Amino acid sequence: MRQERAELTRHTLTMAAARSFDRAGYQRTTLFEVSRAAAVSKGALSFHFGSKEELADTVRREACTRTCMATEQLREKDQPALQTLIDLTHLVAHQLAHDHLARAAVKLARELETPGDPEINPIACWRQVFTDVAREAEKDGTLRCEATAEAVAELSFCLVSGAHAEQTDKDVDIHQRLAAHWQLLLPGLVAHPGPGYLLNGGTEEDWSHSHPQPRREPTPAG
């Protein structure tokens, strides 16, 4: 029971720090603000985290861990690897739109000197999972032979980066925008014959609610 309380307190502090880092950035975030937001004493915060640097490190690591766990859940689905890659772009866009932890981790990675280790650098983490899944699509024959896994992974990362940049426009639905981009790109990526159809809007209900009808993949030329 004591260990569970300690883990809960640590998680509460981590999320409070993420919200503060997301809102104010690293320099303007104080340990006092984090402890107050978490309703945890400064002494308890000091017990779990020796410094603000350690808090920032934990936020970045936790964000990467969440991405890896969500990625594994997507990869367990019985579907083409290219569909999983599409899903991953929607997953990351969803995280950046709704998850303080993901946004804080990106902000910290840009504000602080962050190694390229995908276990602590969220940008490196996303690039890694995109590349891994694109290689699976390359192996299962979904991708055209000239569409290398590295190029497709970089394309996916650019799609997410663009979607994130457009989030300041309240009228833009990032998932609709991603779906439209995939609609245009898939004919040039998919080997012939490809799978019967791919859901450009992703397979998760949170993302695909605005795309209820499966979009049939256009048959690529060649």
Short mmCIF file of C-alpha atoms in Angstrom, two decimals:
data_model
loop_
_atom_site.label_atom_id
_atom_site.label_comp_id
_atom_site.label_asym_id
_atom_site.label_seq_id
_atom_site.Cartn_x
_atom_site.Cartn_y
_atom_site.Cartn_z
CA MET A 1 0.00 0.00 0.00
CA ARG A 2 2.80 2.42 0.88
CA GLN A 3 4.54 1.64 -2.41
CA GLU A 4 1.32 2.22 -4.34
CA ARG A 5 0.89 5.61 -2.67
CA ALA A 6 4.49 6.49 -3.51
CA GLU A 7 4.00 5.52 -7.15
CA LEU A 8 0.76 7.51 -7.31
CA THR A 9 2.47 10.56 -5.81
CA ARG A 10 5.34 10.27 -8.26
CA HIS A 11 2.93 9.98 -11.18
CA THR A 12 0.90 12.98 -9.94
CA LEU A 13 4.06 15.06 -9.70
CA THR A 14 5.21 13.97 -13.15
CA MET A 15 1.93 14.98 -14.75
CA ALA A 16 1.82 18.28 -12.87
CA ALA A 17 5.34 19.00 -14.09
CA ALA A 18 4.34 18.08 -17.64
CA ARG A 19 1.44 20.53 -17.59
CA SER A 20 3.72 23.27 -16.29
CA PHE A 21 6.51 22.53 -18.76
CA ASP A 22 3.94 22.47 -21.57
CA ARG A 23 2.44 25.79 -20.52
CA ALA A 24 5.47 27.76 -19.35
CA GLY A 25 8.56 25.94 -20.58
CA TYR A 26 11.48 24.66 -18.56
CA GLN A 27 13.00 27.93 -17.38
CA ARG A 28 9.76 29.43 -16.07
CA THR A 29 8.59 26.28 -14.30
CA THR A 30 9.40 26.15 -10.59
CA LEU A 31 9.33 23.23 -8.17
CA PHE A 32 7.00 25.23 -5.94
CA GLU A 33 4.46 25.53 -8.77
CA VAL A 34 4.71 21.81 -9.50
CA SER A 35 4.19 20.80 -5.88
CA ARG A 36 1.26 23.19 -5.51
CA ALA A 37 -0.39 21.97 -8.73
CA ALA A 38 0.02 18.37 -7.59
CA ALA A 39 -1.23 19.17 -4.07
CA VAL A 40 1.96 17.59 -2.75
CA SER A 41 4.30 19.10 -0.19
CA LYS A 42 7.68 20.42 -1.28
CA GLY A 43 9.26 17.83 0.98
CA ALA A 44 7.44 15.00 -0.78
CA LEU A 45 8.50 16.40 -4.15
CA SER A 46 12.13 16.51 -3.00
CA PHE A 47 11.85 12.90 -1.83
CA HIS A 48 10.82 11.74 -5.31
CA PHE A 49 12.80 14.20 -7.43
CA GLY A 50 16.09 15.73 -6.42
CA SER A 51 15.93 18.57 -8.93
CA LYS A 52 13.95 20.16 -11.73
CA GLU A 53 16.36 18.50 -14.15
CA GLU A 54 15.32 15.10 -12.82
CA LEU A 55 11.66 16.01 -13.26
CA ALA A 56 12.30 17.05 -16.86
CA ASP A 57 14.17 13.81 -17.49
CA THR A 58 11.25 11.80 -16.09
CA VAL A 59 8.71 13.65 -18.22
CA ARG A 60 10.69 12.95 -21.39
CA ARG A 61 11.21 9.28 -20.52
CA GLU A 62 7.56 8.76 -19.59
CA ALA A 63 6.41 10.30 -22.88
CA CYS A 64 8.68 7.95 -24.85
CA THR A 65 7.49 4.97 -22.81
CA ARG A 66 3.85 5.82 -23.54
CA THR A 67 4.58 6.09 -27.25
CA CYS A 68 6.33 2.72 -27.30
CA MET A 69 3.50 1.03 -25.39
CA ALA A 70 0.85 2.49 -27.70
CA THR A 71 2.94 1.49 -30.72
CA GLU A 72 3.14 -2.11 -29.54
CA GLN A 73 -0.65 -2.23 -29.16
CA LEU A 74 -1.05 -1.05 -32.74
CA ARG A 75 1.50 -3.55 -34.02
CA GLU A 76 -0.39 -6.41 -32.41
CA LYS A 77 -3.35 -5.82 -34.71
CA ASP A 78 -3.91 -8.17 -37.62
CA GLN A 79 -3.46 -5.61 -40.37
CA PRO A 80 -0.90 -4.54 -43.00
CA ALA A 81 2.15 -2.80 -41.60
CA LEU A 82 1.38 0.23 -43.74
CA GLN A 83 -1.97 0.56 -41.96
CA THR A 84 -0.09 0.50 -38.67
CA LEU A 85 2.16 3.28 -39.97
CA ILE A 86 -0.90 5.35 -40.89
CA ASP A 87 -2.28 4.66 -37.42
CA LEU A 88 1.00 5.79 -35.87
CA THR A 89 0.81 9.18 -37.56
CA HIS A 90 -2.69 9.63 -36.13
CA LEU A 91 -1.49 8.41 -32.73
CA VAL A 92 1.33 10.95 -32.54
CA ALA A 93 -0.89 13.74 -33.84
CA HIS A 94 -3.46 12.78 -31.20
CA GLN A 95 -0.79 12.86 -28.48
CA LEU A 96 0.40 16.29 -29.54
CA ALA A 97 -3.16 17.60 -29.60
CA HIS A 98 -4.39 16.17 -26.31
CA ASP A 99 -1.49 14.97 -24.16
CA HIS A 100 0.38 17.46 -21.97
CA LEU A 101 3.09 14.87 -21.45
CA ALA A 102 3.87 14.53 -25.16
CA ARG A 103 3.85 18.27 -25.78
CA ALA A 104 6.00 18.94 -22.71
CA ALA A 105 8.50 16.28 -23.77
CA VAL A 106 8.86 17.89 -27.21
CA LYS A 107 9.26 21.33 -25.69
CA LEU A 108 11.88 20.04 -23.25
CA ALA A 109 13.76 18.23 -26.00
CA ARG A 110 14.02 21.54 -27.84
CA GLU A 111 14.81 23.72 -24.83
CA LEU A 112 17.34 21.43 -23.17
CA GLU A 113 20.34 19.55 -24.45
CA THR A 114 18.77 16.16 -25.13
CA PRO A 115 20.63 13.08 -26.41
CA GLY A 116 19.32 11.33 -29.49
CA ASP A 117 18.36 8.28 -27.43
CA PRO A 118 14.76 7.27 -28.33
CA GLU A 119 14.20 6.31 -24.67
CA ILE A 120 14.41 9.96 -23.62
CA ASN A 121 14.06 12.02 -26.81
CA PRO A 122 10.43 11.95 -28.05
CA ILE A 123 11.36 13.10 -31.54
CA ALA A 124 13.95 10.34 -31.86
CA CYS A 125 11.40 7.90 -30.42
CA TRP A 126 8.81 8.76 -33.07
CA ARG A 127 11.38 8.54 -35.85
CA GLN A 128 12.44 5.12 -34.55
CA VAL A 129 8.95 3.63 -34.37
CA PHE A 130 8.06 5.04 -37.79
CA THR A 131 11.20 3.48 -39.25
CA ASP A 132 10.62 0.11 -37.56
CA VAL A 133 7.06 -0.16 -38.87
CA ALA A 134 8.02 1.11 -42.34
CA ARG A 135 10.63 -1.67 -42.49
CA GLU A 136 7.89 -4.17 -41.66
CA ALA A 137 5.85 -2.78 -44.57
CA GLU A 138 8.92 -3.12 -46.76
CA LYS A 139 9.35 -6.75 -45.73
CA ASP A 140 5.71 -7.74 -46.15
CA GLY A 141 5.68 -6.37 -49.68
CA THR A 142 3.18 -3.59 -49.02
CA LEU A 143 5.54 -0.87 -50.21
CA ARG A 144 6.75 -0.36 -53.74
CA CYS A 145 10.38 -1.46 -54.07
CA GLU A 146 11.48 2.12 -54.81
CA ALA A 147 9.76 3.43 -51.66
CA THR A 148 12.43 2.75 -49.06
CA ALA A 149 11.50 2.32 -45.41
CA GLU A 150 13.68 5.25 -44.40
CA ALA A 151 12.04 7.59 -46.92
CA VAL A 152 8.52 6.50 -45.96
CA ALA A 153 9.33 6.89 -42.25
CA GLU A 154 10.64 10.41 -42.87
CA LEU A 155 7.53 11.21 -44.90
CA SER A 156 5.35 10.03 -42.02
CA PHE A 157 7.29 12.17 -39.57
CA CYS A 158 6.89 15.21 -41.82
CA LEU A 159 3.13 14.63 -42.02
CA VAL A 160 2.86 14.63 -38.23
CA SER A 161 5.11 17.67 -37.90
CA GLY A 162 2.94 19.55 -40.37
CA ALA A 163 -0.24 18.52 -38.59
CA HIS A 164 1.19 19.70 -35.28
CA ALA A 165 2.16 23.06 -36.77
CA GLU A 166 -1.42 23.56 -37.97
CA GLN A 167 -3.00 22.98 -34.56
CA THR A 168 -3.14 26.71 -33.85
CA ASP A 169 -5.96 26.86 -36.42
CA LYS A 170 -9.07 25.83 -34.50
CA ASP A 171 -10.95 25.09 -37.72
CA VAL A 172 -8.45 22.44 -38.80
CA ASP A 173 -9.19 18.82 -37.88
CA ILE A 174 -5.72 17.30 -37.80
CA HIS A 175 -7.02 13.78 -38.41
CA GLN A 176 -9.01 14.86 -41.44
CA ARG A 177 -5.91 16.64 -42.73
CA LEU A 178 -3.75 13.56 -42.20
CA ALA A 179 -6.37 11.35 -43.87
CA ALA A 180 -6.46 13.66 -46.89
CA HIS A 181 -2.67 13.59 -47.17
CA TRP A 182 -2.57 9.79 -46.98
CA GLN A 183 -5.33 9.63 -49.62
CA LEU A 184 -3.04 11.47 -52.01
CA LEU A 185 0.17 9.66 -51.09
CA LEU A 186 -0.87 6.01 -50.90
CA PRO A 187 -1.17 5.37 -54.67
CA GLY A 188 2.53 6.20 -55.00
CA LEU A 189 3.58 4.06 -52.05
CA VAL A 190 1.61 0.83 -52.24
CA ALA A 191 2.88 -2.10 -54.24
CA HIS A 192 0.55 -3.72 -56.77
CA PRO A 193 -1.47 -5.61 -55.82
CA GLY A 194 -1.79 -4.03 -52.39
CA PRO A 195 -4.23 -4.78 -49.59
CA GLY A 196 -7.93 -4.38 -50.37
CA TYR A 197 -8.19 -1.09 -48.56
CA LEU A 198 -6.44 1.09 -46.05
CA LEU A 199 -8.15 3.44 -43.61
CA ASN A 200 -6.58 6.82 -44.19
CA GLY A 201 -8.27 8.12 -41.04
CA GLY A 202 -6.75 5.39 -38.87
CA THR A 203 -8.35 2.36 -37.26
CA GLU A 204 -8.84 3.69 -33.73
CA GLU A 205 -12.29 5.02 -32.84
CA ASP A 206 -10.85 8.19 -31.34
CA TRP A 207 -9.37 9.08 -34.71
CA SER A 208 -11.75 7.51 -37.19
CA HIS A 209 -15.06 8.76 -35.77
CA SER A 210 -15.06 11.49 -38.39
CA HIS A 211 -14.24 8.95 -41.14
CA PRO A 212 -16.86 6.22 -40.59
CA GLN A 213 -16.69 4.77 -44.10
CA PRO A 214 -13.54 2.88 -45.12
CA ARG A 215 -11.80 4.65 -47.97
CA ARG A 216 -10.82 2.16 -50.61
CA GLU A 217 -7.22 2.41 -51.61
CA PRO A 218 -6.85 3.52 -55.24
CA THR A 219 -5.12 0.87 -57.31
CA PRO A 220 -1.61 2.18 -57.99
CA ALA A 221 -0.37 2.33 -61.52
CA GLY A 222 2.22 -0.17 -62.59
#
